[in-house]
Tab-separated table of C-alpha atoms and ligand atoms in Angstrom:
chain	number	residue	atom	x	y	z
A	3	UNK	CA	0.000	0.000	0.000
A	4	UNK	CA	1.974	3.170	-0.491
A	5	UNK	CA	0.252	5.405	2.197
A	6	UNK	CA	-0.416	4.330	5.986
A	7	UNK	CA	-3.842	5.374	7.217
A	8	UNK	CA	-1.794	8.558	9.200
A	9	UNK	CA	-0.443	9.445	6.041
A	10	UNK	CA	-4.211	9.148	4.647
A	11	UNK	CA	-5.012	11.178	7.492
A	12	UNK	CA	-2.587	14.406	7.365
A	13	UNK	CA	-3.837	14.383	3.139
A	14	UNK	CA	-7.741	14.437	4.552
A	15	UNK	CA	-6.719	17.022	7.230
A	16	UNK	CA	-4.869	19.263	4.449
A	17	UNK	CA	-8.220	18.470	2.170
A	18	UNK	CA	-10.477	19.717	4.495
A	19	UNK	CA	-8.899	23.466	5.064
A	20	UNK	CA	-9.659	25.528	2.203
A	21	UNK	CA	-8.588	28.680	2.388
A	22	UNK	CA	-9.413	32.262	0.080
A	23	UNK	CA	-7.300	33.291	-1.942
A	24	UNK	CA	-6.455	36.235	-5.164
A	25	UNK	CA	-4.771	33.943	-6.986
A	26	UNK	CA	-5.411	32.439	-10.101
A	27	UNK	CA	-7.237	29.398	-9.640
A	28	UNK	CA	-7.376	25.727	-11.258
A	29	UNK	CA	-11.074	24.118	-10.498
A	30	UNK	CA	-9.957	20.858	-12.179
A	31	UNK	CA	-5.798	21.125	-10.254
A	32	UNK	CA	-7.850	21.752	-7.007
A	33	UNK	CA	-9.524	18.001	-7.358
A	34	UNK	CA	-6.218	16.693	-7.436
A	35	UNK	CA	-4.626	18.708	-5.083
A	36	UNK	CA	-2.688	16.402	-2.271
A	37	UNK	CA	-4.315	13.528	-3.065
A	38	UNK	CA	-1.912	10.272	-3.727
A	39	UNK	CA	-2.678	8.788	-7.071
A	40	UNK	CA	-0.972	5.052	-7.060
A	41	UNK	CA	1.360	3.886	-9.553
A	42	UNK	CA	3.199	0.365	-9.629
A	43	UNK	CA	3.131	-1.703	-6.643
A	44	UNK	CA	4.097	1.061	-4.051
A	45	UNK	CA	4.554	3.976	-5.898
A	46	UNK	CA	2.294	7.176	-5.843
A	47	UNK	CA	2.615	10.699	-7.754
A	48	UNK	CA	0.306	13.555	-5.896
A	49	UNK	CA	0.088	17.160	-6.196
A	50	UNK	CA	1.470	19.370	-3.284
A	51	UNK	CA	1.203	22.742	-5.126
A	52	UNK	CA	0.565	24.838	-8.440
A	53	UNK	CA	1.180	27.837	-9.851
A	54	UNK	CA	-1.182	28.862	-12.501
A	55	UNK	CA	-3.703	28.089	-15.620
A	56	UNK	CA	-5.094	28.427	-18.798
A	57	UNK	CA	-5.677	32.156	-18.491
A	58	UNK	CA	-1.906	32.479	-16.526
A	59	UNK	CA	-0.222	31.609	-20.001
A	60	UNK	CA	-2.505	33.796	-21.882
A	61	UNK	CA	-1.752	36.451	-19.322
A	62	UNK	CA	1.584	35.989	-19.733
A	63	UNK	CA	1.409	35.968	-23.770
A	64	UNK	CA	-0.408	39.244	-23.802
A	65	UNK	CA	1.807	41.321	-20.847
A	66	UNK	CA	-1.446	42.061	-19.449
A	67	UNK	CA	-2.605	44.021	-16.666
A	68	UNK	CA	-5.427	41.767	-15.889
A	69	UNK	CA	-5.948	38.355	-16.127
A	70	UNK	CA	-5.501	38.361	-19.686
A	71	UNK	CA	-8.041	36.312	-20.630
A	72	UNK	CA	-10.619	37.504	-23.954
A	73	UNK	CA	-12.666	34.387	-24.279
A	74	UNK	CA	-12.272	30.769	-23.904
A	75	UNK	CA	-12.255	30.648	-27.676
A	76	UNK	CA	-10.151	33.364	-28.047
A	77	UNK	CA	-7.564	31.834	-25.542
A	78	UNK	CA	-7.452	28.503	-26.592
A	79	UNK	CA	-6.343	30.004	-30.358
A	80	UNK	CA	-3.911	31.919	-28.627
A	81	UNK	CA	-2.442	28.980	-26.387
A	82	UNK	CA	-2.662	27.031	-29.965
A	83	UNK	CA	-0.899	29.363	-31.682
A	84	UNK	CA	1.899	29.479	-28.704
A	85	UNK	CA	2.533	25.732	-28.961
A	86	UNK	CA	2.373	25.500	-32.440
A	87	UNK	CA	4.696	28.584	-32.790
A	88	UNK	CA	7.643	27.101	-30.272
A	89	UNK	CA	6.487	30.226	-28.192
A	90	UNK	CA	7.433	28.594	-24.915
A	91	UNK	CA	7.948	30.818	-22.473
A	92	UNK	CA	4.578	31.925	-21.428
A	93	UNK	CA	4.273	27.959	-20.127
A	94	UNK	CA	7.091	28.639	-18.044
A	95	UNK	CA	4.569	31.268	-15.852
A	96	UNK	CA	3.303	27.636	-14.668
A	97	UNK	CA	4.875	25.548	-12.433
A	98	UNK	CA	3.767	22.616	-10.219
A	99	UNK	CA	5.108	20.613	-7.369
A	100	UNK	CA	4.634	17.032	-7.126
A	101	UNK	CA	5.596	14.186	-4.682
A	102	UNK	CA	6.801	11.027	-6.454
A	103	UNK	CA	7.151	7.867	-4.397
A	104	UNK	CA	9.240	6.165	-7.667
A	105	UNK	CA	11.960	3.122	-7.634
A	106	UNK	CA	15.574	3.810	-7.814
A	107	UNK	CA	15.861	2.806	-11.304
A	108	UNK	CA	12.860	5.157	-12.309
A	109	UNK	CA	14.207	8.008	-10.361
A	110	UNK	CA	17.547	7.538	-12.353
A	111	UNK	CA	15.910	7.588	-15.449
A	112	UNK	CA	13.896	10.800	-14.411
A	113	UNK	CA	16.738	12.673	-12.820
A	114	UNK	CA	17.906	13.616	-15.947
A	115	UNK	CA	15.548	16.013	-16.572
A	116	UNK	CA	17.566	18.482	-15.533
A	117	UNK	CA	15.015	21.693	-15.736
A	118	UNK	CA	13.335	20.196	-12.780
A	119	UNK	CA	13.839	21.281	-8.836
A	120	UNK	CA	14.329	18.259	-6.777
A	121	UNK	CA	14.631	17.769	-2.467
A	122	UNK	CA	14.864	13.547	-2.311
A	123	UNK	CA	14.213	11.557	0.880
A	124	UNK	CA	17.807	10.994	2.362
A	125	UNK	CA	18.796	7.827	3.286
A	126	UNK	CA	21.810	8.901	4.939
A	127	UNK	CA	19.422	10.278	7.798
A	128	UNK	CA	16.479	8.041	7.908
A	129	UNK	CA	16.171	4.202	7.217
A	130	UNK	CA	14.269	3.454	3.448
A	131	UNK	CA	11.732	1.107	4.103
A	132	UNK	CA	11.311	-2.486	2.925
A	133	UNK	CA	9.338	-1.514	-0.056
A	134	UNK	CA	10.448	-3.232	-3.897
A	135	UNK	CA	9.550	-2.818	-7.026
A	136	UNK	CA	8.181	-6.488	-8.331
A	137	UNK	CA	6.649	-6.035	-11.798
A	138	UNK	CA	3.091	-7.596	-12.241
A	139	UNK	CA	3.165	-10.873	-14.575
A	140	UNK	CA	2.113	-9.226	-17.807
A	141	UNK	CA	5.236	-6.388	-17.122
A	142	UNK	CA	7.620	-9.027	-16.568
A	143	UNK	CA	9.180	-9.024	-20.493
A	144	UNK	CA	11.336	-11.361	-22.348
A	145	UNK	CA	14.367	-8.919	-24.108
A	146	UNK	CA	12.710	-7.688	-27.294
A	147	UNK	CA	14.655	-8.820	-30.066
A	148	UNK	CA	14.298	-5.671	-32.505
A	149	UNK	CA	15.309	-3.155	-30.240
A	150	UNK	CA	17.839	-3.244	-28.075
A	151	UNK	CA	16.512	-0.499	-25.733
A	152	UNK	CA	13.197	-2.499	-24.752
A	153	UNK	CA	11.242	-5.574	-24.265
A	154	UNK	CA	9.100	-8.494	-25.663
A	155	UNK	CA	6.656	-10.630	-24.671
A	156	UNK	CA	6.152	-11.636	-21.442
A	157	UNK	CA	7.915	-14.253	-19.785
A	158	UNK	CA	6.076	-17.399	-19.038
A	159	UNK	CA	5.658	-20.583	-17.130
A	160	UNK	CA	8.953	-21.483	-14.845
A	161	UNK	CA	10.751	-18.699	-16.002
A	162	UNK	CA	8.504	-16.354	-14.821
A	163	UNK	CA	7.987	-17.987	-11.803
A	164	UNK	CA	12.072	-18.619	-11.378
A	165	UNK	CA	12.558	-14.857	-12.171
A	166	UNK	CA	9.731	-13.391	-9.677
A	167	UNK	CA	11.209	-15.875	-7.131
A	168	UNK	CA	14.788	-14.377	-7.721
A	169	UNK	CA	13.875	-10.550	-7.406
A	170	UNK	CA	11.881	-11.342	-4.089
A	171	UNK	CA	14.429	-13.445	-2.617
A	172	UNK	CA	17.514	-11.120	-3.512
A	173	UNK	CA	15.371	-7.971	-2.529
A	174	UNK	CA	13.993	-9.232	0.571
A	175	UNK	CA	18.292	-10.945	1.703
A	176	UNK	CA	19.266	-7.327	1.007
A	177	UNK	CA	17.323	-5.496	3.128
A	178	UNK	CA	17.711	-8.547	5.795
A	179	UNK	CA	21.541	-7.496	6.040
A	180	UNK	CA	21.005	-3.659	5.586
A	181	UNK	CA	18.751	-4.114	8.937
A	182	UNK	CA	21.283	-6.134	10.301
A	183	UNK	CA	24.403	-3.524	9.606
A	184	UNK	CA	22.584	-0.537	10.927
A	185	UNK	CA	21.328	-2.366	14.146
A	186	UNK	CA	22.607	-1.966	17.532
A	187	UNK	CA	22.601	-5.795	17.901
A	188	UNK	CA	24.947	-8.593	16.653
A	189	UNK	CA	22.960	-11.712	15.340
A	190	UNK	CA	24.644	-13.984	18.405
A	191	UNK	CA	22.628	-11.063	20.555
A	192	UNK	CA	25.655	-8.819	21.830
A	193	UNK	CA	26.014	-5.138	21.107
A	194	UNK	CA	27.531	-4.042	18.001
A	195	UNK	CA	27.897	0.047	16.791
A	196	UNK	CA	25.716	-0.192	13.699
A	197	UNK	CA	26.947	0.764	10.321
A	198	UNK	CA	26.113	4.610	9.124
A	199	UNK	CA	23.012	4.272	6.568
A	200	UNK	CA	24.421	6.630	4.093
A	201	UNK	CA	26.830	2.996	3.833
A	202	UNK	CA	24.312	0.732	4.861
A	203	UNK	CA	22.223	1.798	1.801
A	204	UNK	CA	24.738	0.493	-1.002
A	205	UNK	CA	23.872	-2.821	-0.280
A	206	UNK	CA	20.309	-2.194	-1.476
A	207	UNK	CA	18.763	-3.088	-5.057
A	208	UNK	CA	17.563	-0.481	-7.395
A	209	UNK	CA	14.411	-1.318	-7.436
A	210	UNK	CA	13.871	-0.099	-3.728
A	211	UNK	CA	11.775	2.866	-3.480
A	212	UNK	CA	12.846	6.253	-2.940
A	213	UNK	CA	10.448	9.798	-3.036
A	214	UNK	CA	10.944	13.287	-3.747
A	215	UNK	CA	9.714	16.737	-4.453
A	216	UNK	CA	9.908	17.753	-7.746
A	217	UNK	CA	8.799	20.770	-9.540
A	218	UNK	CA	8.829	22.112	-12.921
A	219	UNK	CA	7.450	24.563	-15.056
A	220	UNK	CA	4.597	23.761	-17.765
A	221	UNK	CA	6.711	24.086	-20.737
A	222	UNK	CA	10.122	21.468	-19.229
A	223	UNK	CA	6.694	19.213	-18.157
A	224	UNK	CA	5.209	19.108	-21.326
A	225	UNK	CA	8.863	17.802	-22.992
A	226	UNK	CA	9.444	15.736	-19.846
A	227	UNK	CA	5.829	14.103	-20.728
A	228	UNK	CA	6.561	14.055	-24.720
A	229	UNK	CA	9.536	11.772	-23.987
A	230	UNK	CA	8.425	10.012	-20.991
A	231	UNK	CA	4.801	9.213	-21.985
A	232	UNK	CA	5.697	8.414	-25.623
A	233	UNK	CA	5.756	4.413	-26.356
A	234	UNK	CA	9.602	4.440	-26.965
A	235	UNK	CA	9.721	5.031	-22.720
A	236	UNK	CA	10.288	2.050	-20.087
A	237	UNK	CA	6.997	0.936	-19.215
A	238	UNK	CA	8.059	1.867	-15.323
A	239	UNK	CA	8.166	5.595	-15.886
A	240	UNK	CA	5.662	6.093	-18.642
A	241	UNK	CA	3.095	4.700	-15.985
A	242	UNK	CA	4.403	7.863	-13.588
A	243	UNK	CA	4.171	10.021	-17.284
A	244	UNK	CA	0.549	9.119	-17.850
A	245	UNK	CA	-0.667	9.783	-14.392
A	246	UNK	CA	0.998	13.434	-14.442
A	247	UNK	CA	-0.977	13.910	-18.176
A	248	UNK	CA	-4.185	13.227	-16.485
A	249	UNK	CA	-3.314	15.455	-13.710
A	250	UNK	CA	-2.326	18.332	-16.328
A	251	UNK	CA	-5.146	17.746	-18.562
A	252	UNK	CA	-7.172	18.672	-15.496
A	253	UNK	CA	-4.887	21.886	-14.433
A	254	UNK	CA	-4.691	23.549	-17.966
A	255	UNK	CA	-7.278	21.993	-20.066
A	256	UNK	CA	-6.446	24.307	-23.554
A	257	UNK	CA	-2.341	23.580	-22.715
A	258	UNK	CA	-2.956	20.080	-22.552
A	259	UNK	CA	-5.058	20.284	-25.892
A	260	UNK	CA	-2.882	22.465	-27.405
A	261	UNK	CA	0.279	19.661	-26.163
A	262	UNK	CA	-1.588	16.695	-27.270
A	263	UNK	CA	-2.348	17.817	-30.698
A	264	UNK	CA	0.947	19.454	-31.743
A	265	UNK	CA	3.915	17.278	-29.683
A	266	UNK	CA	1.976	13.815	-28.539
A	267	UNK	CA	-0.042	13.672	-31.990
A	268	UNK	CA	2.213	15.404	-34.373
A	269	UNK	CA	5.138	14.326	-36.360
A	270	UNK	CA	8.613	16.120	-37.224
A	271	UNK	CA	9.714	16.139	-40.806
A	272	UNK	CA	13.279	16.425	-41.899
A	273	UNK	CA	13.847	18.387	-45.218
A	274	UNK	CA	14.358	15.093	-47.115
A	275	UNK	CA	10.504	13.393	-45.809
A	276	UNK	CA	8.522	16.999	-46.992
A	277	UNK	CA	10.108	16.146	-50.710
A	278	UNK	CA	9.325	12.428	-50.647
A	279	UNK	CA	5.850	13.694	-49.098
A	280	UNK	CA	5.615	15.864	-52.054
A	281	UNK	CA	6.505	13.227	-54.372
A	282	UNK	CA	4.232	10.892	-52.837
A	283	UNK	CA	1.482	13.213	-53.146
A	284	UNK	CA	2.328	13.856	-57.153
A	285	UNK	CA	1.738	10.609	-57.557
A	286	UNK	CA	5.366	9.160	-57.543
A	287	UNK	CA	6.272	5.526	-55.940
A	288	UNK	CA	8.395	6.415	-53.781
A	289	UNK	CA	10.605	3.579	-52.215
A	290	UNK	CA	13.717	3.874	-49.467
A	291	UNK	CA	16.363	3.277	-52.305
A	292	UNK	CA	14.717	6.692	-54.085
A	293	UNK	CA	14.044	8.737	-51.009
A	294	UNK	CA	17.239	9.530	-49.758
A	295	UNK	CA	16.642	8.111	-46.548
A	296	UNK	CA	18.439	5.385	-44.270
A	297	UNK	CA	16.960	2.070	-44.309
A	298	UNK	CA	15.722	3.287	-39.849
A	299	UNK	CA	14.312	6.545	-41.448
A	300	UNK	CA	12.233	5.016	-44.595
A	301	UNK	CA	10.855	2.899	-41.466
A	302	UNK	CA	9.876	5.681	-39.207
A	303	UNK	CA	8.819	7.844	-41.987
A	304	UNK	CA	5.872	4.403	-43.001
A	305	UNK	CA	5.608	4.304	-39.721
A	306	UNK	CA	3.702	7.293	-39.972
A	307	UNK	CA	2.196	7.500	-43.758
A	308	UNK	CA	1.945	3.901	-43.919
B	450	FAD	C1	13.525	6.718	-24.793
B	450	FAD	C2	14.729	7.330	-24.142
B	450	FAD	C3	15.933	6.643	-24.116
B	450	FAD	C4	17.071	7.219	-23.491
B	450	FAD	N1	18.260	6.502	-23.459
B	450	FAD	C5	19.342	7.039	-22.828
B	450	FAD	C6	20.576	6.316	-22.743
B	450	FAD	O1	20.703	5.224	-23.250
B	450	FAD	N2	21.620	6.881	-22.075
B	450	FAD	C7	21.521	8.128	-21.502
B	450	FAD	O2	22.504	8.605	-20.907
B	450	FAD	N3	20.369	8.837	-21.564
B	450	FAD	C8	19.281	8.327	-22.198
B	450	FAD	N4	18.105	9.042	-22.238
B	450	FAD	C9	18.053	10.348	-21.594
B	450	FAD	C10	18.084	11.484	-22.620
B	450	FAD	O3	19.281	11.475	-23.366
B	450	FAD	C11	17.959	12.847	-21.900
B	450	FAD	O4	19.045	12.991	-21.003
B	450	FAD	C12	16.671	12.954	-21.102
B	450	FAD	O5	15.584	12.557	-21.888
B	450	FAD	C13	16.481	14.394	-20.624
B	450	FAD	O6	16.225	15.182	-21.746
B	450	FAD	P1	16.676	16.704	-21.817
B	450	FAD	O7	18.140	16.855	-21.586
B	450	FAD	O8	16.135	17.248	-23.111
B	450	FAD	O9	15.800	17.309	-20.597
B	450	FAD	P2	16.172	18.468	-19.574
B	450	FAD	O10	17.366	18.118	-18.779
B	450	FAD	O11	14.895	18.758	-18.833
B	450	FAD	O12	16.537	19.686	-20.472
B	450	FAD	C14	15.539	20.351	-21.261
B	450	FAD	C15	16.270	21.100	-22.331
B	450	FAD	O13	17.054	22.133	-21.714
B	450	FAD	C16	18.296	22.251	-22.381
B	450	FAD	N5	19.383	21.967	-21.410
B	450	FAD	C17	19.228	21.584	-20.109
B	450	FAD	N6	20.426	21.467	-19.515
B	450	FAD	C18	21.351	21.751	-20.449
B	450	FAD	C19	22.768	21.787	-20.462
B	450	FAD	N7	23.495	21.529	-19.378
B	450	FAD	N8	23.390	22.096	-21.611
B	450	FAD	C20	22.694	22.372	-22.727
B	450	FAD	N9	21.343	22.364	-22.797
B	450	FAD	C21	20.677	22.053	-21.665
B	450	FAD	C22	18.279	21.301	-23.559
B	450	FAD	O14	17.772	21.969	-24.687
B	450	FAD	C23	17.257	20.259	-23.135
B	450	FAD	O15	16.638	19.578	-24.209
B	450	FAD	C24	16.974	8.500	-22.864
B	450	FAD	C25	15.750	9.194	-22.893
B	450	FAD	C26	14.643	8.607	-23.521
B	450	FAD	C27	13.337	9.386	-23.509
């Protein structure tokens, strides 16, 4: 479960204070806000704080004096035109704050989106608890034989059952021994001084959990969640990706529209797949050995036309 009930509790307490306020509010960001939204077996992304909406990026766009907003219809062309144009800055006037409760290997992947402010959990001061990342059966994946970088089908039979056994048992032998080098007591019972955690923890898998505040501004989200939601991503972060695009399609409605047509849905062309479009579109049959492209770009590229 990846919040006790007194965790439950301080969320409920924070829930139940609302407070006025002049600032420019999100109806659909204030659903979310605090609440724990689960992800993999212990893992949770919530809200803790936003900056912002829909009208805050117009307001931004237009240098305005009030909130900046014409119409809905009016604002949604402009936030269009913003995206479409590369226009990025005026996203950057909205930021949010989320806590992740993510797996070491996740966190390593995410870290390197660098535009991002981050405070981690330190396990040099407090003790991580005993809390692993097992995938579910259908997540546990063979090596995927095209592509390097990703995975198959999944594993079946005594293999899976072998494999599931393995990551239990070498997860759950860690941890036995990192409880048993920070104790105070030997296992024949005597005293012993206790290793320091900020050693301790080495001896622990990556697929512990760890958690952290993180926040970013709309426009570094937005290419966080292009990369990180897109099907080319580990199945173990895009599952943290997706939950933050529900949350965002909730905090800036027109943004997210605006983001899913132009960077989720759309396509980049290089100079060489507009001609063979153009081609294409005379009437020409085009094939890879005419288009000028690599064997992995004629693929992408009918990937995409078909
Ligand atoms: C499917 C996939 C596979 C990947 N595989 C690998 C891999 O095998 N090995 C690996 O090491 N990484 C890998 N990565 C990570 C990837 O290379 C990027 O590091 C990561 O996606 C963060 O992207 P970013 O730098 O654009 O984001 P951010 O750090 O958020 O930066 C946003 C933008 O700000 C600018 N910027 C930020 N910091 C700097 C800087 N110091 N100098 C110049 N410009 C800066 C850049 O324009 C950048 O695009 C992979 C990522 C994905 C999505």
């Amino acid at each position: 479960m990846p919040l006790s009930p007194d965790q439950q509790a301080e969320i409920d307490s924070l829930r139940a204070q609302p407070r006025q306020t002049l600032r420019a509010v999100s109806e659909g960001m204030e659903a979310h806000l605090y609440k724990a939204v689960p992800v993999l077996d212990h893992g949770f992304v919530r809200v803790i704080d936003y900056m912002g909406d829909d009208a805050a990026i117009c307001q931004a766009a237009r240098v305005s004096y009030g909130r900046g907003t014409k119409s809905v219809q009016n604002d949604e062309g402009l936030i269009r035109y913003l995206m479409r144009h590369w226009h990025s800055t005026p996203f950057e006037m909205c930021e949010v704050k989320l806590h992740v409760k993510l797996p070491v290997f996740v966190a390593r992947q995410w870290i390197r989106h660098r535009t991002a402010n981050v405070n981690e959990y330190s396990a040099r001061y407090s003790i991580l608890d005993r809390e692993f990342y097992i995938p579910q059966p259908d997540a546990l994946a063979a090596q995927s034989v095209i592509n390097n970088q990703g995975r198959g089908e999944a594993l079946s039979g005594e293999e899976a059952a072998r494999v599931l056994e393995w990551l239990k048992a070498d997860a759950g032998r860690a941890y036995d021994h990192y409880e048993a080098m920070i104790g105070d007591t030997a296992p024949d019972g005597s005293a012993q001084a206790g290793l320091a955690r900020e050693l301790a923890r080495m001896n622990l898998p990556a697929n512990i959990y760890t958690q952290w505040y993180w926040k970013v501004d709309l426009h570094n989200l937005f290419h966080f969640l292009r990369l990180r939601a897109d099907a080319h991503a580990q199945y173990e972060i895009r599952v943290y990706a997706d939950a933050i695009c529900e949350m965002v399609k909730d905090w800036v409605p027109a943004a997210y529209a605006a983001f899913e047509d132009y960077r989720m849905g759309g396509v980049t062309l290089s100079a060489t797949g507009v001609a063979c479009l153009r081609r294409m579109l005379a009437g020409e049959a085009v094939t890879q050995e005419t288009s000028g492209m690599s064997k992995g770009e004629w693929r992408e590229f009918e990937g995409v036309w078909g």
